[in-house]
């Protein structure tokens, strides 16, 4: 009987850790989107802000950031920089 209780407690703890890990690595939907010259969305990912543009071999790469779901004062807060071409890749 003790073994069954231990397995249930272990399963609950493992599930909580998995949910926390998914939440920590998920991003909030930002307000910046890539669009083409017709105004159509290139990428449906919403970025938090734009940092700049790189031009390498006459091709533009956009520097965009996204943040995770934690508050900026939290130790778990993370802002990630993305380098995205004009096709959204």
JSON list of C-alpha atoms in Angstrom, two decimals:
[
{"chain": "A", "resi": 1, "resn": "UNK", "atom": "CA", "xyz": [0.00, 0.00, 0.00]},
{"chain": "A", "resi": 2, "resn": "UNK", "atom": "CA", "xyz": [2.89, 2.38, 0.78]},
{"chain": "A", "resi": 3, "resn": "UNK", "atom": "CA", "xyz": [4.39, 1.69, -2.64]},
{"chain": "A", "resi": 4, "resn": "UNK", "atom": "CA", "xyz": [1.14, 2.70, -4.37]},
{"chain": "A", "resi": 5, "resn": "UNK", "atom": "CA", "xyz": [0.99, 5.98, -2.39]},
{"chain": "A", "resi": 6, "resn": "UNK", "atom": "CA", "xyz": [4.60, 6.72, -3.27]},
{"chain": "A", "resi": 7, "resn": "UNK", "atom": "CA", "xyz": [3.92, 6.13, -6.97]},
{"chain": "A", "resi": 8, "resn": "UNK", "atom": "CA", "xyz": [0.88, 8.44, -6.90]},
{"chain": "A", "resi": 9, "resn": "UNK", "atom": "CA", "xyz": [2.87, 11.19, -5.14]},
{"chain": "A", "resi": 10, "resn": "UNK", "atom": "CA", "xyz": [5.76, 10.74, -7.56]},
{"chain": "A", "resi": 11, "resn": "UNK", "atom": "CA", "xyz": [3.36, 10.98, -10.52]},
{"chain": "A", "resi": 12, "resn": "UNK", "atom": "CA", "xyz": [1.81, 14.20, -9.18]},
{"chain": "A", "resi": 13, "resn": "UNK", "atom": "CA", "xyz": [5.23, 15.79, -8.61]},
{"chain": "A", "resi": 14, "resn": "UNK", "atom": "CA", "xyz": [6.45, 14.71, -12.05]},
{"chain": "A", "resi": 15, "resn": "UNK", "atom": "CA", "xyz": [3.31, 16.11, -13.69]},
{"chain": "A", "resi": 16, "resn": "UNK", "atom": "CA", "xyz": [3.73, 19.44, -11.89]},
{"chain": "A", "resi": 17, "resn": "UNK", "atom": "CA", "xyz": [7.35, 19.68, -13.04]},
{"chain": "A", "resi": 18, "resn": "UNK", "atom": "CA", "xyz": [6.33, 18.95, -16.66]},
{"chain": "A", "resi": 19, "resn": "UNK", "atom": "CA", "xyz": [3.58, 21.60, -16.58]},
{"chain": "A", "resi": 20, "resn": "UNK", "atom": "CA", "xyz": [5.99, 24.15, -15.07]},
{"chain": "A", "resi": 21, "resn": "UNK", "atom": "CA", "xyz": [8.61, 23.35, -17.74]},
{"chain": "A", "resi": 22, "resn": "UNK", "atom": "CA", "xyz": [6.10, 23.80, -20.59]},
{"chain": "A", "resi": 23, "resn": "UNK", "atom": "CA", "xyz": [4.86, 27.09, -19.11]},
{"chain": "A", "resi": 24, "resn": "UNK", "atom": "CA", "xyz": [8.39, 28.41, -18.61]},
{"chain": "A", "resi": 25, "resn": "UNK", "atom": "CA", "xyz": [9.34, 27.65, -22.21]},
{"chain": "A", "resi": 26, "resn": "UNK", "atom": "CA", "xyz": [6.19, 29.04, -23.78]},
{"chain": "A", "resi": 27, "resn": "UNK", "atom": "CA", "xyz": [6.08, 32.58, -25.06]},
{"chain": "A", "resi": 28, "resn": "UNK", "atom": "CA", "xyz": [3.55, 35.34, -24.74]},
{"chain": "A", "resi": 29, "resn": "UNK", "atom": "CA", "xyz": [1.99, 36.50, -28.00]},
{"chain": "A", "resi": 30, "resn": "UNK", "atom": "CA", "xyz": [3.53, 39.87, -28.85]},
{"chain": "A", "resi": 31, "resn": "UNK", "atom": "CA", "xyz": [2.20, 42.71, -31.00]},
{"chain": "A", "resi": 32, "resn": "UNK", "atom": "CA", "xyz": [4.87, 42.75, -33.76]},
{"chain": "A", "resi": 33, "resn": "UNK", "atom": "CA", "xyz": [4.24, 40.67, -36.90]},
{"chain": "A", "resi": 34, "resn": "UNK", "atom": "CA", "xyz": [6.10, 40.25, -40.18]},
{"chain": "A", "resi": 35, "resn": "UNK", "atom": "CA", "xyz": [4.04, 41.26, -43.21]},
{"chain": "A", "resi": 36, "resn": "UNK", "atom": "CA", "xyz": [4.86, 41.34, -46.91]},
{"chain": "A", "resi": 37, "resn": "UNK", "atom": "CA", "xyz": [4.47, 44.32, -49.28]},
{"chain": "A", "resi": 38, "resn": "UNK", "atom": "CA", "xyz": [0.77, 43.44, -49.76]},
{"chain": "A", "resi": 39, "resn": "UNK", "atom": "CA", "xyz": [0.12, 43.59, -46.01]},
{"chain": "A", "resi": 40, "resn": "UNK", "atom": "CA", "xyz": [-0.34, 39.82, -45.69]},
{"chain": "A", "resi": 41, "resn": "UNK", "atom": "CA", "xyz": [1.10, 38.05, -42.65]},
{"chain": "A", "resi": 42, "resn": "UNK", "atom": "CA", "xyz": [4.37, 36.27, -43.38]},
{"chain": "A", "resi": 43, "resn": "UNK", "atom": "CA", "xyz": [4.52, 34.76, -39.92]},
{"chain": "A", "resi": 44, "resn": "UNK", "atom": "CA", "xyz": [1.67, 34.30, -37.46]},
{"chain": "A", "resi": 45, "resn": "UNK", "atom": "CA", "xyz": [4.10, 34.52, -34.54]},
{"chain": "A", "resi": 46, "resn": "UNK", "atom": "CA", "xyz": [3.70, 37.74, -32.58]},
{"chain": "A", "resi": 47, "resn": "UNK", "atom": "CA", "xyz": [7.00, 39.15, -31.36]},
{"chain": "A", "resi": 48, "resn": "UNK", "atom": "CA", "xyz": [7.44, 41.40, -28.33]},
{"chain": "A", "resi": 49, "resn": "UNK", "atom": "CA", "xyz": [9.57, 44.05, -30.02]},
{"chain": "A", "resi": 50, "resn": "UNK", "atom": "CA", "xyz": [11.88, 44.68, -32.93]},
{"chain": "A", "resi": 51, "resn": "UNK", "atom": "CA", "xyz": [15.54, 45.32, -32.19]},
{"chain": "A", "resi": 52, "resn": "UNK", "atom": "CA", "xyz": [16.93, 46.01, -35.66]},
{"chain": "A", "resi": 53, "resn": "UNK", "atom": "CA", "xyz": [17.75, 44.71, -39.11]},
{"chain": "A", "resi": 54, "resn": "UNK", "atom": "CA", "xyz": [20.86, 42.93, -40.40]},
{"chain": "A", "resi": 55, "resn": "UNK", "atom": "CA", "xyz": [21.80, 42.93, -44.08]},
{"chain": "A", "resi": 56, "resn": "UNK", "atom": "CA", "xyz": [24.01, 40.01, -45.05]},
{"chain": "A", "resi": 57, "resn": "UNK", "atom": "CA", "xyz": [24.78, 39.39, -48.75]},
{"chain": "A", "resi": 58, "resn": "UNK", "atom": "CA", "xyz": [21.93, 41.73, -49.77]},
{"chain": "A", "resi": 59, "resn": "UNK", "atom": "CA", "xyz": [19.38, 39.75, -47.74]},
{"chain": "A", "resi": 60, "resn": "UNK", "atom": "CA", "xyz": [17.55, 41.35, -44.80]},
{"chain": "A", "resi": 61, "resn": "UNK", "atom": "CA", "xyz": [17.30, 39.58, -41.44]},
{"chain": "A", "resi": 62, "resn": "UNK", "atom": "CA", "xyz": [15.08, 41.05, -38.74]},
{"chain": "A", "resi": 63, "resn": "UNK", "atom": "CA", "xyz": [16.09, 40.96, -35.07]},
{"chain": "A", "resi": 64, "resn": "UNK", "atom": "CA", "xyz": [12.95, 40.33, -33.01]},
{"chain": "A", "resi": 65, "resn": "UNK", "atom": "CA", "xyz": [12.38, 39.34, -29.40]},
{"chain": "A", "resi": 66, "resn": "UNK", "atom": "CA", "xyz": [9.81, 37.28, -27.54]},
{"chain": "A", "resi": 67, "resn": "UNK", "atom": "CA", "xyz": [9.37, 36.88, -23.79]},
{"chain": "A", "resi": 68, "resn": "UNK", "atom": "CA", "xyz": [8.06, 33.98, -21.75]},
{"chain": "A", "resi": 69, "resn": "UNK", "atom": "CA", "xyz": [4.99, 34.15, -19.51]},
{"chain": "A", "resi": 70, "resn": "UNK", "atom": "CA", "xyz": [6.76, 35.28, -16.35]},
{"chain": "A", "resi": 71, "resn": "UNK", "atom": "CA", "xyz": [6.86, 38.80, -14.94]},
{"chain": "A", "resi": 72, "resn": "UNK", "atom": "CA", "xyz": [9.98, 40.85, -15.75]},
{"chain": "A", "resi": 73, "resn": "UNK", "atom": "CA", "xyz": [10.93, 40.90, -12.05]},
{"chain": "A", "resi": 74, "resn": "UNK", "atom": "CA", "xyz": [10.83, 37.11, -11.78]},
{"chain": "A", "resi": 75, "resn": "UNK", "atom": "CA", "xyz": [14.00, 35.03, -11.77]},
{"chain": "A", "resi": 76, "resn": "UNK", "atom": "CA", "xyz": [12.34, 32.85, -14.41]},
{"chain": "A", "resi": 77, "resn": "UNK", "atom": "CA", "xyz": [11.77, 35.75, -16.83]},
{"chain": "A", "resi": 78, "resn": "UNK", "atom": "CA", "xyz": [13.45, 35.17, -20.19]},
{"chain": "A", "resi": 79, "resn": "UNK", "atom": "CA", "xyz": [13.63, 37.29, -23.33]},
{"chain": "A", "resi": 80, "resn": "UNK", "atom": "CA", "xyz": [14.86, 35.51, -26.45]},
{"chain": "A", "resi": 81, "resn": "UNK", "atom": "CA", "xyz": [16.31, 37.12, -29.57]},
{"chain": "A", "resi": 82, "resn": "UNK", "atom": "CA", "xyz": [15.24, 35.70, -32.94]},
{"chain": "A", "resi": 83, "resn": "UNK", "atom": "CA", "xyz": [16.93, 36.35, -36.28]},
{"chain": "A", "resi": 84, "resn": "UNK", "atom": "CA", "xyz": [14.19, 36.01, -38.92]},
{"chain": "A", "resi": 85, "resn": "UNK", "atom": "CA", "xyz": [14.39, 36.35, -42.71]},
{"chain": "A", "resi": 86, "resn": "UNK", "atom": "CA", "xyz": [11.68, 37.96, -44.83]},
{"chain": "A", "resi": 87, "resn": "UNK", "atom": "CA", "xyz": [9.95, 34.58, -45.26]},
{"chain": "A", "resi": 88, "resn": "UNK", "atom": "CA", "xyz": [9.49, 34.31, -41.48]},
{"chain": "A", "resi": 89, "resn": "UNK", "atom": "CA", "xyz": [12.04, 31.51, -41.06]}
]
